[in-house]
mmCIF file of C-alpha atoms and ligand atoms in Angstrom:
data_model
loop_
_atom_site.group_PDB
_atom_site.id
_atom_site.type_symbol
_atom_site.label_atom_id
_atom_site.label_comp_id
_atom_site.label_asym_id
_atom_site.label_seq_id
_atom_site.Cartn_x
_atom_site.Cartn_y
_atom_site.Cartn_z
ATOM 1 C CA MET A 1305 245.100 106.190 -49.778
ATOM 2 C CA THR A 1306 246.507 102.745 -50.508
ATOM 3 C CA ASN A 1307 247.797 101.797 -53.971
ATOM 4 C CA ALA A 1308 245.502 98.748 -54.120
ATOM 5 C CA LYS A 1309 243.388 98.338 -57.248
ATOM 6 C CA GLN A 1310 239.841 99.627 -56.854
ATOM 7 C CA ALA A 1311 237.599 96.740 -55.769
ATOM 8 C CA LYS A 1312 234.372 96.138 -57.714
ATOM 9 C CA VAL A 1313 231.778 95.315 -55.071
ATOM 10 C CA CYS A 1314 228.182 94.285 -55.740
ATOM 11 C CA VAL A 1315 225.735 94.390 -52.828
ATOM 12 C CA VAL A 1316 222.452 92.493 -53.065
ATOM 13 C CA GLY A 1317 220.109 93.367 -50.239
ATOM 14 C CA SER A 1318 217.750 95.643 -48.390
ATOM 15 C CA CYS A 1319 217.331 99.402 -48.625
ATOM 16 C CA SER A 1320 215.367 100.939 -45.759
ATOM 17 C CA MET A 1321 214.732 104.086 -43.812
ATOM 18 C CA ASP A 1322 215.619 103.866 -40.116
ATOM 19 C CA LEU A 1323 213.117 105.525 -37.756
ATOM 20 C CA VAL A 1324 215.175 105.947 -34.604
ATOM 21 C CA VAL A 1325 213.914 106.789 -31.132
ATOM 22 C CA THR A 1326 216.325 107.395 -28.273
ATOM 23 C CA SER A 1327 214.927 106.713 -24.854
ATOM 24 C CA PRO A 1328 216.250 106.301 -21.305
ATOM 25 C CA ARG A 1329 214.769 102.783 -21.289
ATOM 26 C CA ARG A 1330 212.604 100.387 -23.318
ATOM 27 C CA PRO A 1331 208.890 100.136 -22.528
ATOM 28 C CA GLY A 1332 207.564 96.811 -21.277
ATOM 29 C CA ALA A 1333 204.406 95.281 -22.802
ATOM 30 C CA GLY A 1334 201.466 97.658 -22.329
ATOM 31 C CA GLU A 1335 203.718 100.449 -21.020
ATOM 32 C CA THR A 1336 204.398 103.958 -22.385
ATOM 33 C CA VAL A 1337 207.691 105.713 -21.694
ATOM 34 C CA MET A 1338 208.734 109.258 -22.687
ATOM 35 C CA GLY A 1339 211.532 109.282 -25.258
ATOM 36 C CA ASP A 1340 214.328 111.836 -25.786
ATOM 37 C CA SER A 1341 214.514 112.212 -29.591
ATOM 38 C CA PHE A 1342 213.319 110.919 -32.966
ATOM 39 C CA LYS A 1343 215.309 110.913 -36.227
ATOM 40 C CA THR A 1344 214.860 109.457 -39.708
ATOM 41 C CA VAL A 1345 218.114 108.272 -41.316
ATOM 42 C CA PRO A 1346 218.995 105.948 -44.234
ATOM 43 C CA GLY A 1347 219.587 102.314 -43.297
ATOM 44 C CA GLY A 1348 218.873 98.726 -44.281
ATOM 45 C CA LYS A 1349 221.675 96.189 -44.090
ATOM 46 C CA GLY A 1350 222.236 96.060 -47.838
ATOM 47 C CA ALA A 1351 222.273 99.822 -48.300
ATOM 48 C CA ASN A 1352 224.506 100.286 -45.260
ATOM 49 C CA GLN A 1353 227.045 97.840 -46.653
ATOM 50 C CA ALA A 1354 226.974 99.509 -50.066
ATOM 51 C CA VAL A 1355 227.573 102.964 -48.585
ATOM 52 C CA ALA A 1356 230.322 101.675 -46.281
ATOM 53 C CA ALA A 1357 232.131 99.957 -49.174
ATOM 54 C CA ALA A 1358 231.915 103.099 -51.326
ATOM 55 C CA ARG A 1359 233.344 105.285 -48.535
ATOM 56 C CA LEU A 1360 236.219 102.815 -48.287
ATOM 57 C CA GLY A 1361 237.073 103.402 -51.932
ATOM 58 C CA ALA A 1362 235.283 100.577 -53.777
ATOM 59 C CA GLU A 1363 233.277 100.894 -56.978
ATOM 60 C CA VAL A 1364 229.862 99.779 -55.728
ATOM 61 C CA VAL A 1365 226.699 98.603 -57.460
ATOM 62 C CA MET A 1366 223.590 98.068 -55.327
ATOM 63 C CA ILE A 1367 220.941 95.541 -56.370
ATOM 64 C CA GLY A 1368 217.788 96.266 -54.363
ATOM 65 C CA ARG A 1369 214.329 97.843 -54.363
ATOM 66 C CA VAL A 1370 212.662 100.858 -52.816
ATOM 67 C CA GLY A 1371 209.025 101.913 -52.727
ATOM 68 C CA ASP A 1372 207.602 104.651 -54.960
ATOM 69 C CA ASP A 1373 207.159 106.862 -51.869
ATOM 70 C CA HIS A 1374 209.150 109.847 -50.561
ATOM 71 C CA LEU A 1375 211.332 107.532 -48.443
ATOM 72 C CA GLY A 1376 212.384 105.724 -51.620
ATOM 73 C CA GLU A 1377 213.446 109.032 -53.186
ATOM 74 C CA THR A 1378 215.505 109.908 -50.117
ATOM 75 C CA ILE A 1379 217.160 106.478 -50.140
ATOM 76 C CA LEU A 1380 218.082 106.846 -53.835
ATOM 77 C CA ASN A 1381 219.482 110.347 -53.274
ATOM 78 C CA ASN A 1382 221.552 109.067 -50.384
ATOM 79 C CA PHE A 1383 223.081 106.377 -52.602
ATOM 80 C CA LYS A 1384 223.961 108.993 -55.212
ATOM 81 C CA GLU A 1385 225.568 111.260 -52.601
ATOM 82 C CA ASN A 1386 227.704 108.299 -51.521
ATOM 83 C CA HIS A 1387 228.687 107.313 -55.093
ATOM 84 C CA VAL A 1388 226.781 104.021 -55.131
ATOM 85 C CA SER A 1389 225.354 103.013 -58.523
ATOM 86 C CA VAL A 1390 221.530 102.801 -58.396
ATOM 87 C CA THR A 1391 220.899 101.445 -61.906
ATOM 88 C CA HIS A 1392 219.650 98.245 -60.256
ATOM 89 C CA VAL A 1393 217.621 99.871 -57.462
ATOM 90 C CA LYS A 1394 214.215 100.086 -59.096
ATOM 91 C CA PRO A 1395 211.190 101.572 -57.277
ATOM 92 C CA VAL A 1396 208.235 99.191 -56.826
ATOM 93 C CA THR A 1397 204.933 100.718 -57.946
ATOM 94 C CA ASP A 1398 202.296 101.210 -55.243
ATOM 95 C CA MET A 1399 204.477 99.922 -52.446
ATOM 96 C CA GLU A 1400 206.158 101.484 -49.408
ATOM 97 C CA SER A 1401 209.887 101.472 -48.895
ATOM 98 C CA GLY A 1402 211.293 99.215 -46.203
ATOM 99 C CA THR A 1403 211.544 100.697 -42.720
ATOM 100 C CA ALA A 1404 213.432 99.753 -39.568
ATOM 101 C CA HIS A 1405 211.916 100.882 -36.271
ATOM 102 C CA ILE A 1406 214.833 101.294 -33.909
ATOM 103 C CA THR A 1407 214.914 102.023 -30.195
ATOM 104 C CA LEU A 1408 218.252 103.150 -28.744
ATOM 105 C CA ALA A 1409 218.088 102.640 -25.005
ATOM 106 C CA GLU A 1410 220.286 101.444 -22.145
ATOM 107 C CA GLY A 1411 223.387 101.363 -24.386
ATOM 108 C CA ASP A 1412 222.002 99.078 -27.094
ATOM 109 C CA ASN A 1413 219.514 98.978 -29.947
ATOM 110 C CA SER A 1414 216.403 96.906 -30.589
ATOM 111 C CA ILE A 1415 214.968 96.802 -34.102
ATOM 112 C CA ILE A 1416 211.760 95.811 -35.882
ATOM 113 C CA VAL A 1417 212.185 95.623 -39.669
ATOM 114 C CA VAL A 1418 209.216 95.982 -42.033
ATOM 115 C CA PRO A 1419 210.651 94.770 -45.379
ATOM 116 C CA ALA A 1420 207.899 96.128 -47.719
ATOM 117 C CA ALA A 1421 209.650 96.779 -51.113
ATOM 118 C CA ASN A 1422 212.620 94.669 -50.002
ATOM 119 C CA ASN A 1423 210.429 91.587 -50.452
ATOM 120 C CA GLU A 1424 210.450 92.428 -54.167
ATOM 121 C CA VAL A 1425 214.167 91.676 -54.443
ATOM 122 C CA THR A 1426 213.078 88.404 -56.035
ATOM 123 C CA SER A 1427 214.963 85.672 -57.880
ATOM 124 C CA ASP A 1428 213.706 87.033 -61.217
ATOM 125 C CA TYR A 1429 214.832 90.523 -60.292
ATOM 126 C CA VAL A 1430 218.401 89.470 -59.474
ATOM 127 C CA GLU A 1431 218.586 87.201 -62.541
ATOM 128 C CA GLN A 1432 218.089 90.362 -64.608
ATOM 129 C CA ALA A 1433 221.215 91.788 -62.974
ATOM 130 C CA ALA A 1434 223.244 88.566 -63.207
ATOM 131 C CA GLU A 1435 225.842 90.168 -65.463
ATOM 132 C CA ILE A 1436 226.658 92.749 -62.776
ATOM 133 C CA ILE A 1437 227.095 89.957 -60.232
ATOM 134 C CA ARG A 1438 229.341 87.969 -62.577
ATOM 135 C CA SER A 1439 231.598 90.937 -63.319
ATOM 136 C CA SER A 1440 232.198 91.854 -59.653
ATOM 137 C CA ASP A 1441 235.303 91.097 -57.592
ATOM 138 C CA ILE A 1442 233.111 90.180 -54.622
ATOM 139 C CA VAL A 1443 229.392 90.067 -53.797
ATOM 140 C CA LEU A 1444 227.887 90.927 -50.424
ATOM 141 C CA ILE A 1445 224.477 89.651 -49.349
ATOM 142 C CA GLN A 1446 222.401 89.637 -46.131
ATOM 143 C CA GLN A 1447 219.028 88.231 -45.030
ATOM 144 C CA GLU A 1448 216.536 91.117 -45.142
ATOM 145 C CA ILE A 1449 215.480 89.851 -48.585
ATOM 146 C CA PRO A 1450 213.796 86.522 -49.518
ATOM 147 C CA ALA A 1451 215.826 83.357 -48.792
ATOM 148 C CA GLU A 1452 215.202 82.075 -52.328
ATOM 149 C CA THR A 1453 216.935 85.169 -53.734
ATOM 150 C CA VAL A 1454 219.987 84.532 -51.552
ATOM 151 C CA ALA A 1455 220.117 80.968 -52.926
ATOM 152 C CA VAL A 1456 219.922 82.182 -56.544
ATOM 153 C CA VAL A 1457 222.683 84.755 -56.020
ATOM 154 C CA SER A 1458 224.858 82.101 -54.355
ATOM 155 C CA ARG A 1459 224.463 79.876 -57.448
ATOM 156 C CA ILE A 1460 225.298 82.709 -59.858
ATOM 157 C CA CYS A 1461 228.420 83.486 -57.807
ATOM 158 C CA VAL A 1462 229.648 79.907 -57.684
ATOM 159 C CA GLU A 1463 229.100 79.381 -61.412
ATOM 160 C CA ALA A 1464 230.973 82.607 -62.200
ATOM 161 C CA GLY A 1465 233.755 82.014 -59.661
ATOM 162 C CA VAL A 1466 232.925 85.244 -57.821
ATOM 163 C CA PRO A 1467 233.389 85.083 -54.022
ATOM 164 C CA LEU A 1468 230.186 85.594 -52.053
ATOM 165 C CA LEU A 1469 230.323 87.111 -48.582
ATOM 166 C CA LEU A 1470 227.155 86.000 -46.783
ATOM 167 C CA ASN A 1471 226.300 88.122 -43.762
ATOM 168 C CA PRO A 1472 223.529 85.946 -42.294
ATOM 169 C CA ALA A 1473 221.672 88.746 -40.519
ATOM 170 C CA PRO A 1474 219.007 88.786 -39.237
ATOM 171 C CA ALA A 1475 219.153 85.166 -38.063
ATOM 172 C CA ARG A 1476 217.320 82.443 -39.962
ATOM 173 C CA LYS A 1477 218.014 78.852 -41.009
ATOM 174 C CA ILE A 1478 220.147 78.547 -44.163
ATOM 175 C CA ASP A 1479 220.201 75.767 -46.769
ATOM 176 C CA ALA A 1480 223.365 73.661 -46.711
ATOM 177 C CA GLU A 1481 223.836 74.448 -50.419
ATOM 178 C CA VAL A 1482 223.935 78.192 -49.756
ATOM 179 C CA LEU A 1483 226.425 77.731 -46.909
ATOM 180 C CA GLN A 1484 228.566 75.672 -49.256
ATOM 181 C CA HIS A 1485 228.397 78.322 -51.986
ATOM 182 C CA ALA A 1486 229.432 81.215 -49.753
ATOM 183 C CA ALA A 1487 233.142 81.984 -49.726
ATOM 184 C CA TYR A 1488 232.789 83.721 -46.349
ATOM 185 C CA ILE A 1489 230.028 83.568 -43.711
ATOM 186 C CA THR A 1490 229.954 86.227 -40.998
ATOM 187 C CA PRO A 1491 227.335 85.528 -38.294
ATOM 188 C CA ASN A 1492 227.329 86.998 -34.822
ATOM 189 C CA GLU A 1493 227.139 84.490 -31.970
ATOM 190 C CA HIS A 1494 223.328 84.373 -31.973
ATOM 191 C CA GLU A 1495 223.127 83.926 -35.748
ATOM 192 C CA ALA A 1496 225.782 81.190 -35.569
ATOM 193 C CA SER A 1497 223.743 79.314 -32.949
ATOM 194 C CA VAL A 1498 220.697 79.390 -35.249
ATOM 195 C CA ILE A 1499 222.595 78.329 -38.388
ATOM 196 C CA PHE A 1500 224.670 75.619 -36.720
ATOM 197 C CA GLU A 1501 222.041 74.388 -34.272
ATOM 198 C CA GLY A 1502 222.989 71.046 -32.723
ATOM 199 C CA ILE A 1503 226.765 71.435 -32.996
ATOM 200 C CA SER A 1504 229.167 73.498 -30.913
ATOM 201 C CA LEU A 1505 230.640 76.732 -32.215
ATOM 202 C CA SER A 1506 234.122 75.142 -32.206
ATOM 203 C CA GLU A 1507 232.870 72.290 -34.379
ATOM 204 C CA ALA A 1508 231.215 74.709 -36.805
ATOM 205 C CA LEU A 1509 234.415 76.752 -37.036
ATOM 206 C CA ARG A 1510 236.506 73.652 -37.729
ATOM 207 C CA ASN A 1511 234.066 72.561 -40.437
ATOM 208 C CA HIS A 1512 234.594 75.890 -42.231
ATOM 209 C CA PRO A 1513 238.267 76.855 -41.890
ATOM 210 C CA ASN A 1514 239.161 80.395 -42.965
ATOM 211 C CA ARG A 1515 235.601 81.137 -44.093
ATOM 212 C CA LEU A 1516 233.345 81.107 -41.042
ATOM 213 C CA LEU A 1517 234.074 84.358 -39.188
ATOM 214 C CA VAL A 1518 232.034 84.819 -36.024
ATOM 215 C CA THR A 1519 231.741 88.394 -34.801
ATOM 216 C CA GLU A 1520 231.738 88.582 -31.010
ATOM 217 C CA GLY A 1521 231.112 92.297 -30.473
ATOM 218 C CA SER A 1522 233.766 94.030 -28.412
ATOM 219 C CA ASN A 1523 235.653 90.724 -28.027
ATOM 220 C CA GLY A 1524 236.623 90.569 -31.713
ATOM 221 C CA VAL A 1525 236.227 88.061 -34.562
ATOM 222 C CA ARG A 1526 236.731 84.310 -34.111
ATOM 223 C CA TYR A 1527 237.676 81.842 -36.867
ATOM 224 C CA TYR A 1528 239.575 78.602 -37.401
ATOM 225 C CA ASN A 1529 242.700 79.117 -39.482
ATOM 226 C CA GLY A 1530 243.237 75.433 -40.338
ATOM 227 C CA GLU A 1531 245.447 74.847 -37.307
ATOM 228 C CA GLU A 1532 243.815 76.609 -34.394
ATOM 229 C CA GLU A 1533 240.929 78.838 -33.356
ATOM 230 C CA CYS A 1534 241.997 82.459 -33.254
ATOM 231 C CA VAL A 1535 240.401 85.767 -32.295
ATOM 232 C CA VAL A 1536 241.286 89.024 -34.053
ATOM 233 C CA PRO A 1537 240.665 91.627 -31.350
ATOM 234 C CA THR A 1538 238.630 94.724 -31.960
ATOM 235 C CA PHE A 1539 239.625 98.320 -31.167
ATOM 236 C CA LYS A 1540 238.238 99.927 -28.022
ATOM 237 C CA VAL A 1541 236.272 103.158 -28.531
ATOM 238 C CA ASP A 1542 233.514 105.083 -26.761
ATOM 239 C CA ALA A 1543 230.406 103.912 -28.619
ATOM 240 C CA VAL A 1544 227.623 106.399 -29.358
ATOM 241 C CA ASP A 1545 225.468 104.108 -31.543
ATOM 242 C CA THR A 1546 226.353 100.526 -32.525
ATOM 243 C CA THR A 1547 223.705 100.344 -35.290
ATOM 244 C CA GLY A 1548 225.440 99.515 -38.577
ATOM 245 C CA ALA A 1549 228.729 98.360 -37.001
ATOM 246 C CA GLY A 1550 228.209 94.877 -38.416
ATOM 247 C CA ASP A 1551 227.456 96.338 -41.841
ATOM 248 C CA THR A 1552 230.626 98.424 -41.762
ATOM 249 C CA PHE A 1553 232.597 95.335 -40.725
ATOM 250 C CA ASN A 1554 231.209 93.261 -43.608
ATOM 251 C CA ALA A 1555 231.739 95.975 -46.202
ATOM 252 C CA ALA A 1556 235.304 96.651 -45.085
ATOM 253 C CA LEU A 1557 236.072 92.942 -45.022
ATOM 254 C CA ALA A 1558 234.757 92.587 -48.580
ATOM 255 C CA VAL A 1559 236.774 95.570 -49.837
ATOM 256 C CA ALA A 1560 240.020 94.363 -48.240
ATOM 257 C CA LEU A 1561 239.573 90.769 -49.459
ATOM 258 C CA ALA A 1562 238.751 91.966 -52.982
ATOM 259 C CA GLU A 1563 241.918 94.056 -52.940
ATOM 260 C CA GLY A 1564 243.914 90.893 -52.168
ATOM 261 C CA GLN A 1565 244.703 91.472 -48.482
ATOM 262 C CA SER A 1566 245.176 88.347 -46.334
ATOM 263 C CA LEU A 1567 242.239 87.140 -44.256
ATOM 264 C CA ALA A 1568 243.843 88.215 -40.963
ATOM 265 C CA ASP A 1569 244.709 91.683 -42.337
ATOM 266 C CA SER A 1570 241.237 92.045 -43.856
ATOM 267 C CA ILE A 1571 239.602 91.269 -40.505
ATOM 268 C CA ARG A 1572 241.866 93.774 -38.758
ATOM 269 C CA PHE A 1573 240.979 96.443 -41.347
ATOM 270 C CA ALA A 1574 237.281 95.608 -40.936
ATOM 271 C CA ASN A 1575 237.477 95.723 -37.143
ATOM 272 C CA ARG A 1576 239.073 99.164 -37.335
ATOM 273 C CA ALA A 1577 236.407 100.452 -39.726
ATOM 274 C CA ALA A 1578 233.620 99.045 -37.544
ATOM 275 C CA SER A 1579 235.103 100.574 -34.397
ATOM 276 C CA LEU A 1580 235.102 104.015 -36.038
ATOM 277 C CA SER A 1581 231.517 103.579 -37.249
ATOM 278 C CA VAL A 1582 230.080 103.394 -33.736
ATOM 279 C CA THR A 1583 231.436 106.778 -32.682
ATOM 280 C CA LYS A 1584 228.592 108.700 -34.374
ATOM 281 C CA PHE A 1585 224.801 108.485 -34.469
ATOM 282 C CA GLY A 1586 222.975 106.500 -37.174
ATOM 283 C CA ALA A 1587 223.810 103.354 -39.104
ATOM 284 C CA GLN A 1588 225.679 105.322 -41.770
ATOM 285 C CA GLY A 1589 226.561 108.422 -39.722
ATOM 286 C CA GLY A 1590 229.918 107.121 -38.483
ATOM 287 C CA MET A 1591 230.924 104.975 -41.453
ATOM 288 C CA PRO A 1592 234.526 106.014 -42.088
ATOM 289 C CA THR A 1593 236.324 106.947 -45.290
ATOM 290 C CA ARG A 1594 239.337 104.979 -46.450
ATOM 291 C CA ALA A 1595 241.670 107.733 -45.273
ATOM 292 C CA GLU A 1596 240.121 107.693 -41.799
ATOM 293 C CA VAL A 1597 240.591 103.935 -41.430
ATOM 294 C CA GLU A 1598 244.175 104.065 -42.674
ATOM 295 C CA ALA A 1599 245.012 106.954 -40.367
ATOM 296 C CA ALA A 1600 243.544 105.058 -37.423
ATOM 297 C CA LEU A 1601 245.447 101.878 -38.336
ATOM 298 C CA SER A 1602 248.753 103.667 -38.620
HETATM 299 O O1 RIB B 680 222.386 96.541 -39.511
HETATM 300 C C1 RIB B 680 221.739 97.723 -39.147
HETATM 301 C C2 RIB B 680 220.483 97.873 -39.934
HETATM 302 O O2 RIB B 680 219.597 96.845 -39.599
HETATM 303 C C3 RIB B 680 219.755 99.159 -39.666
HETATM 304 O O3 RIB B 680 220.190 100.219 -40.469
HETATM 305 C C4 RIB B 680 218.326 98.787 -39.904
HETATM 306 O O4 RIB B 680 217.876 99.198 -41.152
HETATM 307 C C5 RIB B 680 218.282 97.269 -39.770
HETATM 308 O O5 RIB B 680 217.799 96.670 -40.868
#
């Protein structure tokens, strides 16, 4: 374990249950295919990032919502098992927990998210937890919660001088003010094309030196370092399930940055963590511990 101070990470985002079918191929419209297996595992981009950060040694507080159903109970128990604080994960009365309906087929996943209780991560709700946000070393946020909430959190962070890592997934348009408030923005190539529609990727990167980090899957992570565009390569592994790799990347990046590592070193650490995460089934199944990442890096 490194001697770095323990990072205080706050994650604002979704908590869901992943309903995962593995199948030899995806059905077309109107078609039925026979699948191989079905499993229910904890997921949701926010929850995944919180669990990943905790496994990497951070002190983590989750700000989110679950339903008052049995899935919500399982999600809360999973947080506790992974040492994530759930003081600010309040069940919503008479509402289902969020679910993600995932098909693993032909070497990739396709996902339909039903936000349900995640839509109740409202501006008012996060305002009540503003003190937690202000006292964090870094805040992580994604886009499976209302856009207005993301904007409010970005304002709280800027006013408090707390860096915000915006993982703009799934893709949607983002207000210029929110982009300005985020210390780091981590889209994949598709998300980047939606956010920066009308300009080239190179132009977008140059407009946001050292803060726009575009994840390009097995190719690595591209950013503009103030002098040139560079790519931090990823680590090659045999992937079993890529679900949650992006979440592991974002969490590891946040932990390393909060500990004071350089941007290039933080990306390398995050790439290593993400590469380990895909070697097991489930979004959280392969998320590595700190010791596992450090052993792999050395
Ligand atoms: O990023 C992976 C996550 O996205 C899955 O766990 C699923 O919940 C979807 O929201």
